[in-house]
Tab-separated table of C-alpha atoms and ligand atoms in Angstrom:
chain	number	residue	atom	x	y	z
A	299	UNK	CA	0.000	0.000	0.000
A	300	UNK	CA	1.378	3.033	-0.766
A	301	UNK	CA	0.898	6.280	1.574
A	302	UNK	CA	1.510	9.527	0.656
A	303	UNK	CA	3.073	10.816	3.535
A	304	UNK	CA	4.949	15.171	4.293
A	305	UNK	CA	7.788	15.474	1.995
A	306	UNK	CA	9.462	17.510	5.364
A	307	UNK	CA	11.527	15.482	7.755
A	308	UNK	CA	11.929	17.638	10.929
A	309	UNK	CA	15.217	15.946	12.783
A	310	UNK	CA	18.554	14.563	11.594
A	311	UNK	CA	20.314	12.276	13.974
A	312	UNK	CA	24.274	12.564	12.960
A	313	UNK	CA	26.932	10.585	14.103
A	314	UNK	CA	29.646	12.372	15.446
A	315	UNK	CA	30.979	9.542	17.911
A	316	UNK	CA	33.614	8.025	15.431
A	317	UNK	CA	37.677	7.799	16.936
A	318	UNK	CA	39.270	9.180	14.085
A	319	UNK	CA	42.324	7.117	14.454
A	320	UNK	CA	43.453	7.700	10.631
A	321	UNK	CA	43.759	11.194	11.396
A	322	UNK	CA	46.318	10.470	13.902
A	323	UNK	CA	47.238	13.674	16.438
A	324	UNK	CA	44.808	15.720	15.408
A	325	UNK	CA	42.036	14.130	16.695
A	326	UNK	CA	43.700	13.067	19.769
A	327	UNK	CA	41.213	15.612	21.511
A	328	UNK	CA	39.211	17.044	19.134
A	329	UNK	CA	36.225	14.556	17.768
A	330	UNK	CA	36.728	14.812	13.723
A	331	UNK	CA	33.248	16.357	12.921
A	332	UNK	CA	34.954	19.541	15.317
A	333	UNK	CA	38.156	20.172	13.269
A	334	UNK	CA	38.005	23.097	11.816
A	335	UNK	CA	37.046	23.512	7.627
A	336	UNK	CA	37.606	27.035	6.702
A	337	UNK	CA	35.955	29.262	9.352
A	338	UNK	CA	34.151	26.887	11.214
A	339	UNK	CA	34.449	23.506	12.082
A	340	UNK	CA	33.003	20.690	9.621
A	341	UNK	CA	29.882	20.105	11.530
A	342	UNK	CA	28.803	23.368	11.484
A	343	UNK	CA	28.813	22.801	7.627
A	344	UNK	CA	27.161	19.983	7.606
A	345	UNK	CA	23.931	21.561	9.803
A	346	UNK	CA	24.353	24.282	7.496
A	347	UNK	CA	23.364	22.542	4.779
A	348	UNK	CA	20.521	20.074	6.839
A	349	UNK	CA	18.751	23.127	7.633
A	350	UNK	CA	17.786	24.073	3.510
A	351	UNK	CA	16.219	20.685	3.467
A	352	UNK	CA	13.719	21.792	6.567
A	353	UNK	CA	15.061	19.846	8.984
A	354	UNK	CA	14.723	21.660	12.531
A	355	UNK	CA	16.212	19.334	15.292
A	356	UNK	CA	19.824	17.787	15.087
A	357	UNK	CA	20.578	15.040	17.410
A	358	UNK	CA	24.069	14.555	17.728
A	359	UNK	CA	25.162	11.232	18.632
A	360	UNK	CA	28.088	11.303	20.533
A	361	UNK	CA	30.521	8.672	21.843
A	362	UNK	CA	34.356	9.720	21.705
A	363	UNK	CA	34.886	12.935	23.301
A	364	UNK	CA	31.306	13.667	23.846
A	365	UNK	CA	32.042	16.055	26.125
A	366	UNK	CA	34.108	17.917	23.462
A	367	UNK	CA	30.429	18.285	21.323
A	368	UNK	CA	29.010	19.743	24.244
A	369	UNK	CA	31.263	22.290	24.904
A	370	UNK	CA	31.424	23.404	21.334
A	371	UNK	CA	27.640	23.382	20.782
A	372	UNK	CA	26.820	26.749	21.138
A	373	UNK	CA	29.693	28.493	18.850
A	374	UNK	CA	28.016	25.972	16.115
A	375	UNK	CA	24.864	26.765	16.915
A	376	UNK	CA	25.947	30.723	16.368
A	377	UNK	CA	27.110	29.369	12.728
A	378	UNK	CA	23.913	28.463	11.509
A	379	UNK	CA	21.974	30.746	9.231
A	380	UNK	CA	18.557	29.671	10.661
A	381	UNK	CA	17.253	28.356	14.135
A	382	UNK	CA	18.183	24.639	15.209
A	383	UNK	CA	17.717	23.266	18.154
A	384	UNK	CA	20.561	20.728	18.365
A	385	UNK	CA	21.079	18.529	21.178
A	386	UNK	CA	23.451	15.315	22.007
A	387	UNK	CA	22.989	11.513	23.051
A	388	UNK	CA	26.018	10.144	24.395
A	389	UNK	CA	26.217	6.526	24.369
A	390	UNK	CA	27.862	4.992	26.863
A	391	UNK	CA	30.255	2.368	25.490
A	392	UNK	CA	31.431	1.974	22.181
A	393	UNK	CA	28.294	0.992	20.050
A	394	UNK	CA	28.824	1.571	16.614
A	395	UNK	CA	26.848	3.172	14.256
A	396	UNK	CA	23.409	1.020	14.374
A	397	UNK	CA	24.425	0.843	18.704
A	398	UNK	CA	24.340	4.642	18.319
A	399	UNK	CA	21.016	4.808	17.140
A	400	UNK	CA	19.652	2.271	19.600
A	401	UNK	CA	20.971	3.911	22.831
A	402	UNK	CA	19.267	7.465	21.302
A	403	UNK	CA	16.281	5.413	20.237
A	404	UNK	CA	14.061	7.674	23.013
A	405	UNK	CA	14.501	10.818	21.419
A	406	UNK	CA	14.456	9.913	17.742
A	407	UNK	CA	11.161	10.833	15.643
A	408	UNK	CA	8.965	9.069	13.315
A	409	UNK	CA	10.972	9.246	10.608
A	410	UNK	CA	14.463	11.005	10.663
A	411	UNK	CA	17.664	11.357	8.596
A	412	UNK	CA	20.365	10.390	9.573
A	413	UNK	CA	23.959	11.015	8.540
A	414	UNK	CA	27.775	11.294	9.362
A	415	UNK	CA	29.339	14.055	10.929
A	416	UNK	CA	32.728	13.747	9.123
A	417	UNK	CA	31.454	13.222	5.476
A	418	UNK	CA	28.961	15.280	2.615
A	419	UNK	CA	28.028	14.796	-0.884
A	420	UNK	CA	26.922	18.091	-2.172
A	421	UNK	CA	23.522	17.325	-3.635
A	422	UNK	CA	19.889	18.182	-3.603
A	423	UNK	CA	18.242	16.007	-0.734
A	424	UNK	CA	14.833	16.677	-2.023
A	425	UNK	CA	14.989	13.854	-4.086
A	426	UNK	CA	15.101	11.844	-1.624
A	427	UNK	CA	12.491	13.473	0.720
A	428	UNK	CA	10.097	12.998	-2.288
A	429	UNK	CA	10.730	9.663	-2.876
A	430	UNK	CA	10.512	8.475	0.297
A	431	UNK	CA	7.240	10.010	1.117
A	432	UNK	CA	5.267	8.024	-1.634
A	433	UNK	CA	7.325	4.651	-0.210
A	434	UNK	CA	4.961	2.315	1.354
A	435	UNK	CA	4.840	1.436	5.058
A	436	UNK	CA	6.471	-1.819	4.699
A	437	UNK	CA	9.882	0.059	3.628
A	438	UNK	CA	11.685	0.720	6.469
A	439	UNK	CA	14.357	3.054	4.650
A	440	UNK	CA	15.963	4.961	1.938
A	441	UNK	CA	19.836	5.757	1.389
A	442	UNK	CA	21.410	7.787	-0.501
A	443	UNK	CA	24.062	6.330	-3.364
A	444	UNK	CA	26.655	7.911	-5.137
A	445	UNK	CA	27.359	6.522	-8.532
A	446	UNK	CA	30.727	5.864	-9.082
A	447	UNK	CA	32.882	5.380	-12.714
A	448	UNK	CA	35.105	3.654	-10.573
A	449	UNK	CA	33.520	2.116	-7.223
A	450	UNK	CA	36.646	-0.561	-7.147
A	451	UNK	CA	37.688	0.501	-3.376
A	452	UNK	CA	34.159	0.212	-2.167
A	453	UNK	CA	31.043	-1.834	-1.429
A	454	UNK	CA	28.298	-1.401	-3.578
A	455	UNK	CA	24.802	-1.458	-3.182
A	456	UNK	CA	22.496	-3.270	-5.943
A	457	UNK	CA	19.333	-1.415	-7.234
A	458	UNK	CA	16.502	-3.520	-8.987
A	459	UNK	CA	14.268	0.221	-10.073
A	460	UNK	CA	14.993	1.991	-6.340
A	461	UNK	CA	14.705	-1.105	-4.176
A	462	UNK	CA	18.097	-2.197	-3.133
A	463	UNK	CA	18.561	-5.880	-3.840
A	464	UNK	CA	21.711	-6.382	-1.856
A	465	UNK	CA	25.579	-5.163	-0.925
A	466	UNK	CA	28.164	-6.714	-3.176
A	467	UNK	CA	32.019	-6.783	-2.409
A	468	UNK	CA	34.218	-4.172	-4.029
A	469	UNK	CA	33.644	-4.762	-8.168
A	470	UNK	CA	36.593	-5.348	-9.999
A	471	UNK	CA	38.808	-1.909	-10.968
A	472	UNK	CA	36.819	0.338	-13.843
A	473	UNK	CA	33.679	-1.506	-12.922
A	474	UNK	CA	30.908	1.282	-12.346
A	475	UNK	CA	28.766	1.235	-9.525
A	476	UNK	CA	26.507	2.927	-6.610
A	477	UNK	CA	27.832	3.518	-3.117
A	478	UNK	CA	26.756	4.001	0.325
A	479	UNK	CA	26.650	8.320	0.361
A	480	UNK	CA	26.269	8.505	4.006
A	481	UNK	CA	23.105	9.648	3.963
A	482	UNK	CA	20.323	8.027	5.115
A	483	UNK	CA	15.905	8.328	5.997
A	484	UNK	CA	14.486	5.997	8.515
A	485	UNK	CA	11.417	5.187	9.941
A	486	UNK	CA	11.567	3.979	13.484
A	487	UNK	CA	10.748	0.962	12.385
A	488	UNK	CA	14.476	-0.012	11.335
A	489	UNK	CA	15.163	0.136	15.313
A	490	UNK	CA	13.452	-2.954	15.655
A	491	UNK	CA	16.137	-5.104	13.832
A	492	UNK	CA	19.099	-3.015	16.162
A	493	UNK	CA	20.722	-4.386	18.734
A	494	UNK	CA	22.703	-2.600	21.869
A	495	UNK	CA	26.278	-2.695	20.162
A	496	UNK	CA	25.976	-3.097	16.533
A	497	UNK	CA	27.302	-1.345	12.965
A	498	UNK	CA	23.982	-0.485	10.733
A	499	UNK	CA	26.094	-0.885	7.482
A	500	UNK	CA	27.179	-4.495	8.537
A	501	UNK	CA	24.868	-5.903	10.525
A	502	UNK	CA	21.190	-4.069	9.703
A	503	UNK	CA	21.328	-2.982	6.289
A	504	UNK	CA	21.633	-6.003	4.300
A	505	UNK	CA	18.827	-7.849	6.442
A	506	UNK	CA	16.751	-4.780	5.595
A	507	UNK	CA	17.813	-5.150	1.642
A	508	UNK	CA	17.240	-8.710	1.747
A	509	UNK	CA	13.762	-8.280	3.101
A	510	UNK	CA	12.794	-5.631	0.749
A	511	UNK	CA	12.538	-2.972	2.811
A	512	UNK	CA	15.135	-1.106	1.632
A	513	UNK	CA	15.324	1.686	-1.412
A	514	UNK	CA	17.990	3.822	-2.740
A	515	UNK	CA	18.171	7.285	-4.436
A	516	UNK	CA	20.711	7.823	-6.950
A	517	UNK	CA	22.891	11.169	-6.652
A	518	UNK	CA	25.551	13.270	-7.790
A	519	UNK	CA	27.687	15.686	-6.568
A	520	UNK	CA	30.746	16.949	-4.629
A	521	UNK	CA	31.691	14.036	-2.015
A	522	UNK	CA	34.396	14.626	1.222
A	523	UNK	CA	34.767	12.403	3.981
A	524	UNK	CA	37.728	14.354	5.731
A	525	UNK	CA	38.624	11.020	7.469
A	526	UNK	CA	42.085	10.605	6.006
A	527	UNK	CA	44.596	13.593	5.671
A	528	UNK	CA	45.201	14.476	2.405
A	529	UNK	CA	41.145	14.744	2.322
A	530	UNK	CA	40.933	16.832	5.296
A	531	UNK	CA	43.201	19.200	3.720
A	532	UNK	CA	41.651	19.052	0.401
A	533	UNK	CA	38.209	20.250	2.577
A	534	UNK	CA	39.373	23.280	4.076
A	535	UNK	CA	39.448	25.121	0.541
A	536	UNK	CA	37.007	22.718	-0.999
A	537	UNK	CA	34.028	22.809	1.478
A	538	UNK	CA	33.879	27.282	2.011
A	539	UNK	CA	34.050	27.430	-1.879
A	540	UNK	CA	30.929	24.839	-2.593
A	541	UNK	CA	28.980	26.000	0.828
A	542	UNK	CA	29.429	29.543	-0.314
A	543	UNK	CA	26.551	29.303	-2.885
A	544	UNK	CA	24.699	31.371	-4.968
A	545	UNK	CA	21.737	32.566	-4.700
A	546	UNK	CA	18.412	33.352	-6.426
A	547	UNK	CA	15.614	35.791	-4.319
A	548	UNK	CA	11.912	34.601	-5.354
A	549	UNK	CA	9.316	37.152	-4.571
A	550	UNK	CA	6.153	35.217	-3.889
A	551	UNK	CA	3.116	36.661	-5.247
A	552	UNK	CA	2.873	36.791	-9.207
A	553	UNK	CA	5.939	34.434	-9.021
A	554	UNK	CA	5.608	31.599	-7.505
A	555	UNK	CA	1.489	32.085	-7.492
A	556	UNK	CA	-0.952	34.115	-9.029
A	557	UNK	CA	-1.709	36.865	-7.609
A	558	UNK	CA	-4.849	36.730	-6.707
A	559	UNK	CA	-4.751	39.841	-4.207
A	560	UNK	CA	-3.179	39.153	-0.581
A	561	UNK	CA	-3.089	35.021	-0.557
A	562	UNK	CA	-2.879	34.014	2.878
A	563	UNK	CA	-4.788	30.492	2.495
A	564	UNK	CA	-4.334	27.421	0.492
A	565	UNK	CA	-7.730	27.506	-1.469
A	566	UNK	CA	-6.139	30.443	-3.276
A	567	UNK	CA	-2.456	29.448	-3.377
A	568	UNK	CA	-2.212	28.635	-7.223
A	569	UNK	CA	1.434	27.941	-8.193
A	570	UNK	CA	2.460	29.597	-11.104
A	571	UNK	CA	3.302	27.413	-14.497
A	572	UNK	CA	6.762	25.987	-13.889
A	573	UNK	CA	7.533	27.635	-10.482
A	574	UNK	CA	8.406	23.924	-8.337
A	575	UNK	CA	10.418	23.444	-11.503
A	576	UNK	CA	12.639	26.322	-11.243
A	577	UNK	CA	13.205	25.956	-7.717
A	578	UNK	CA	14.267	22.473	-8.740
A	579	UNK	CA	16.948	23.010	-11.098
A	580	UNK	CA	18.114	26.215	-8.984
A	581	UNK	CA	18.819	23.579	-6.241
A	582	UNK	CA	20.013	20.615	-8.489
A	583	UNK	CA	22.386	23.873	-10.076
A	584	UNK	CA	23.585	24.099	-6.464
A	585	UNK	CA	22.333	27.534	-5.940
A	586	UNK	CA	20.469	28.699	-2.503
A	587	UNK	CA	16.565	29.550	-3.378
A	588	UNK	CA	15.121	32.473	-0.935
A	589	UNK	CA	11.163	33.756	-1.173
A	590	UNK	CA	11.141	37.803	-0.029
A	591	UNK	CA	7.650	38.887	-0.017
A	592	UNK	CA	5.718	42.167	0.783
A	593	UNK	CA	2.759	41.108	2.886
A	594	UNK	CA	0.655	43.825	3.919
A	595	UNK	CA	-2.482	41.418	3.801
A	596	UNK	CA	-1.083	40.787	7.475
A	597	UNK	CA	-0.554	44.638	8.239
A	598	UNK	CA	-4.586	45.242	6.699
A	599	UNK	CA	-5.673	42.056	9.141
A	600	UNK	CA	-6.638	40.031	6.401
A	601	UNK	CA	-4.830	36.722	7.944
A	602	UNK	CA	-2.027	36.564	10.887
A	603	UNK	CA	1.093	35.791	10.748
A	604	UNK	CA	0.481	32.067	12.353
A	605	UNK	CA	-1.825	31.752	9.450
A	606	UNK	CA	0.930	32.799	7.350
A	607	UNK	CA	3.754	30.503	8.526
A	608	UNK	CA	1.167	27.674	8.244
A	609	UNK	CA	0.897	28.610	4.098
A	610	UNK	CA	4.361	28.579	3.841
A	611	UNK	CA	5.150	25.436	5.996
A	612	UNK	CA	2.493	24.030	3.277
A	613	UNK	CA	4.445	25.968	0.110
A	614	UNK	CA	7.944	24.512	1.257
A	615	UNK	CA	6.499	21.186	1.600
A	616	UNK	CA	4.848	21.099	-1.649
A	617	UNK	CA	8.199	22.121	-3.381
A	618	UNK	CA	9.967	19.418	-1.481
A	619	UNK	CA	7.175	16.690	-2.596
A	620	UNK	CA	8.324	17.788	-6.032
A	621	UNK	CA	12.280	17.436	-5.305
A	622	UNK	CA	12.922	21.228	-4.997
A	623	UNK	CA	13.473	23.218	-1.581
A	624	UNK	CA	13.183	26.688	-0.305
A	625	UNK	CA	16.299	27.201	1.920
A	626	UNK	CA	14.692	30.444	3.605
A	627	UNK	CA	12.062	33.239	3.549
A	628	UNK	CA	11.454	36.435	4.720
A	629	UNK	CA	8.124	39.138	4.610
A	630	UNK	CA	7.406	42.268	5.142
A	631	UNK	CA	4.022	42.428	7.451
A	632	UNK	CA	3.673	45.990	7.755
A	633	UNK	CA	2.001	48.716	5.772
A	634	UNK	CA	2.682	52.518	6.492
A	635	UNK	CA	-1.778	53.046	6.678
A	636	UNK	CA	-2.169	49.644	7.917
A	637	UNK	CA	-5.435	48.656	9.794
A	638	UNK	CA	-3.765	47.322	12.577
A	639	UNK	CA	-1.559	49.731	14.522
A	640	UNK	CA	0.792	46.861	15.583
A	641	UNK	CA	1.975	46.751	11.833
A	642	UNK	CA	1.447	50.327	10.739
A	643	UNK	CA	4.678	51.780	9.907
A	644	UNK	CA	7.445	52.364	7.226
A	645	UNK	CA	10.157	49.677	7.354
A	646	UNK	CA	13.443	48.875	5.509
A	647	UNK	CA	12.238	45.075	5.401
A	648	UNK	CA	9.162	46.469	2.997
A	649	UNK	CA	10.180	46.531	-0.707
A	650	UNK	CA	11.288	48.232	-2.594
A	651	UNK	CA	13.325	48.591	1.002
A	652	UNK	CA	16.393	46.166	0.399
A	653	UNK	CA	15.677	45.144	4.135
A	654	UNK	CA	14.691	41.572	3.632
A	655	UNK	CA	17.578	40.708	0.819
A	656	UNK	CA	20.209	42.598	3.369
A	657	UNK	CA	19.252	40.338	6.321
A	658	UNK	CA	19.426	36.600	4.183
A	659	UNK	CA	22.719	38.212	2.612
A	660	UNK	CA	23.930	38.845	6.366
A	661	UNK	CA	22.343	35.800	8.070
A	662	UNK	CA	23.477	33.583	4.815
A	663	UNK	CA	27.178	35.059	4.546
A	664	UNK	CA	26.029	35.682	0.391
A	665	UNK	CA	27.810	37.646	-2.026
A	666	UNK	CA	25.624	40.244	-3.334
A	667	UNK	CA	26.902	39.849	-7.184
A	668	UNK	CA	26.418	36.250	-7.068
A	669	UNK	CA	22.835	36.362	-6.087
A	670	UNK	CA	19.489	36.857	-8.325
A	671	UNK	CA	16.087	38.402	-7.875
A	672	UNK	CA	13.168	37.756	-9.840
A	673	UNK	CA	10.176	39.874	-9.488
A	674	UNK	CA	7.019	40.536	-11.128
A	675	UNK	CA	6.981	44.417	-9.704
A	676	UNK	CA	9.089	47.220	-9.766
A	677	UNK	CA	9.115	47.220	-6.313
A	678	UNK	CA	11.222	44.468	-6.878
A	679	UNK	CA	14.102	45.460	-8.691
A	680	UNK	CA	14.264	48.693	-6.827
A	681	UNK	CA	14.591	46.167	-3.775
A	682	UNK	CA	17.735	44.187	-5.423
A	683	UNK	CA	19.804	47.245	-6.607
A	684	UNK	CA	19.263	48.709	-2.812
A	685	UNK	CA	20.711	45.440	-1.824
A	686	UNK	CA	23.515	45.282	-4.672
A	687	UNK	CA	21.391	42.303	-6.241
A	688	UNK	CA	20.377	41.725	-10.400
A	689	UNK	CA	17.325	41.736	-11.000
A	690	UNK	CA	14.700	40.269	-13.698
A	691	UNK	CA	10.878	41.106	-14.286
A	692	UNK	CA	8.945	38.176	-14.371
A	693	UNK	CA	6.470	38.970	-17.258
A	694	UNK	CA	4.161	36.169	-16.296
A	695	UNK	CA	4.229	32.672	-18.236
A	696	UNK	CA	6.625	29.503	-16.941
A	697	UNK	CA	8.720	30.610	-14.508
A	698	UNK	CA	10.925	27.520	-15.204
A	699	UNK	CA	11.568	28.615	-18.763
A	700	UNK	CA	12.178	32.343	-17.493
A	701	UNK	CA	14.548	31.637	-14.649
A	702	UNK	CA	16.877	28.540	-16.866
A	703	UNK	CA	18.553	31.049	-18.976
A	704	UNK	CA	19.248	33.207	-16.250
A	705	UNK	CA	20.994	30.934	-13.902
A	706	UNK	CA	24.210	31.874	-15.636
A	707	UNK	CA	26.283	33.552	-12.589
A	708	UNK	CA	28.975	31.117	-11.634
B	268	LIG	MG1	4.756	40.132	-6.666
């Protein structure tokens, strides 16, 4: 039976618990998801990019220096670009990386990623989320696999369509093939078939796989695992110049829906021809996708602002479902002759005030010129050259086809 289930997963338990032995001194006392990559260390990178996807909750699972996590939690926590409440389960011997899970098994949600602290492919997770919320309940997982030219010094996994058949040894050199990414969605169900000290890749997966209650999606993109020197020196370069994306500012109404005159409720939320496609390839393109939208049908009491966040809870979730994501948002609730008094003022954050593109340029760390707006007003571009932004005017039509050719800043 298949269930269509949200295409937002809320929490991402991480493993962050590893020794590090390959990495000799310097992770004598540091836990490797803390050494530093760039400006901040590696884990802070890897939240980073959780936090596009919608996920809200990190759950660090610590072994190894726990204590080390803790202390550095809340200079990571100042990293991030949006609110996440992160918190740690230590376990208490060494457990592995299915042991890990079981001794956090209390705190972990319905259905959560999961992922390594030490290792990223660069790719857009909202194929995955998509995929995995049309699975049926009898699948107790998805992974993510990176397909390799080359997958000779690695297990691979074997996909019949997206249901993974099995793990193979390492194919013979040249041989093609999809590998374990790292990345993973569970339902709580997989806890059933953990035990107290055991490794998920070893002893879980394949009895999941062989049961059919496994699937894969296939992805590309940048991979690091800065588990062995020469990678954790290639990262420190690597990782600031990929994580430093660009990005493209959406305005909302008579972009990404018709405007039908202050939207604040699904039954009028029409998307626009094309507009979950452009987010799409503006995430698959590696590029950060922001909404910044004038709403004075909050100032003029037409719907609240709860009422609000619900629609665009709904919005980000229906981009997900269709394997695109909308890493932030911000709106402008107040009108200078608003009806309510609470919102009835003149503010930078109203456009053509640059307010709203200054704050996801600050909050973001973005570069100005390599960042997009597309608007359907004016008000817009007035709003992106405040902010030191290009702008387009979005004549109406498919947004996909508008947007493509413009995606050319590198
Ligand atoms: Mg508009």
């Amino acid at each position: 039976m298949t269930t269509q289930r949200s295409s937002t997963i809320r929490q991402a338990a991480v493993l962050v618990g590893g020794l590090g032995t390959r990495l000799g001194p310097l992770t004598a006392n540091t836990p490797k998801p803390l050494l530093p990559c760039g400006d901040r260390p590696f884990l802070a990178w890897v939240l980073r990019e959780l936090c596009r996807f919608g996920v809200e909750e990190a759950l660090l699972l610590t072994g190894h220096l726990g204590e080390k996590v803790e202390e550095a939690l809340p200079a990571i926590v100042a990293t991030l670009p949006k609110p996440m409440r992160v918190i740690c389960a230590r376990e208490p011997v060494q457990a592995g990386t299915g042991g890990a899970l079981y001794h956090a098994r209390a705190l972990l949600a319905e259905r959560f990623l999961l992922c390594n602290g030490d290792s990223w492919l660069d790719t857009n997770l909202a194929h995955m989320l998509a995929a995995a919320a049309s699975d049926p309940a009898e699948i107790a997982g998805r992974m993510l696999l990176r397909r390799l030219p080359d997958a000779s010094r690695y297990g691979v996994a074997e996909l019949e369509g997206d249901r993974i058949a099995g793990f193979l040894e390492r194919p013979t050199p040249g041989s093609p093939g999809t590998i374990n990414a790292g990345v993973y969605l569970l339902g709580r169900a997989v806890l059933d078939a953990i035990t107290p000290v055991c490794s998920l890749e070893r002893d879980v997966l394949p009895g999941l796989a062989a049961a059919g209650r496994l699937r894969g999606t296939v992805a590309e993109g940048y991979f690091i695992d800065i588990g062995i020197p020469a990678d954790f020196e290639r990262a420190q370069t690597e990782i600031p110049a990929k994580l430093h994306r660009r990005a493209l500012f959406l305005d909302r109404d008579g972009v990404i829906n018709h405007d039908h005159g202050y939207v604040g409720s699904r039954d009028r939320f029409e998307f626009i021809q094309g507009a979950k496609d452009a987010v799409r390839r503006a995430v698959d393109a590696g590029w950060h996708v922001f909404i910044v939208t004038n709403q004075s049908g909050i100032a003029r009491g037409l719907y609240s602002e709860a009422e609000f966040a619900a629609l665009m809870e709904w919005v980000a979730d229906e981009m997900r479902a269709a394997g695109a994501t909308i890493d932030d948002l911000r709106y402008a609730p107040t009108h200078p002759e608003a009806k309510l008094a609470a919102y009835r003022r003149e503010h930078l954050w109203r456009k053509p005030g640059p307010g709203m593109l200054l704050d996801l340029i600050d909050h973001w760390q973005l570069d100005p010129t390599r960042c997009l707006m597309v608007g359907d007003q004016p008000t817009d571009l007035a709003a992106a050259e405040a902010a030191g932004v290009a702008a387009y005017l979005f004549p109406g039509g498919d947004l996909d086809a508008f947007v493509s050719p413009r995606l050319t800043i590198t």
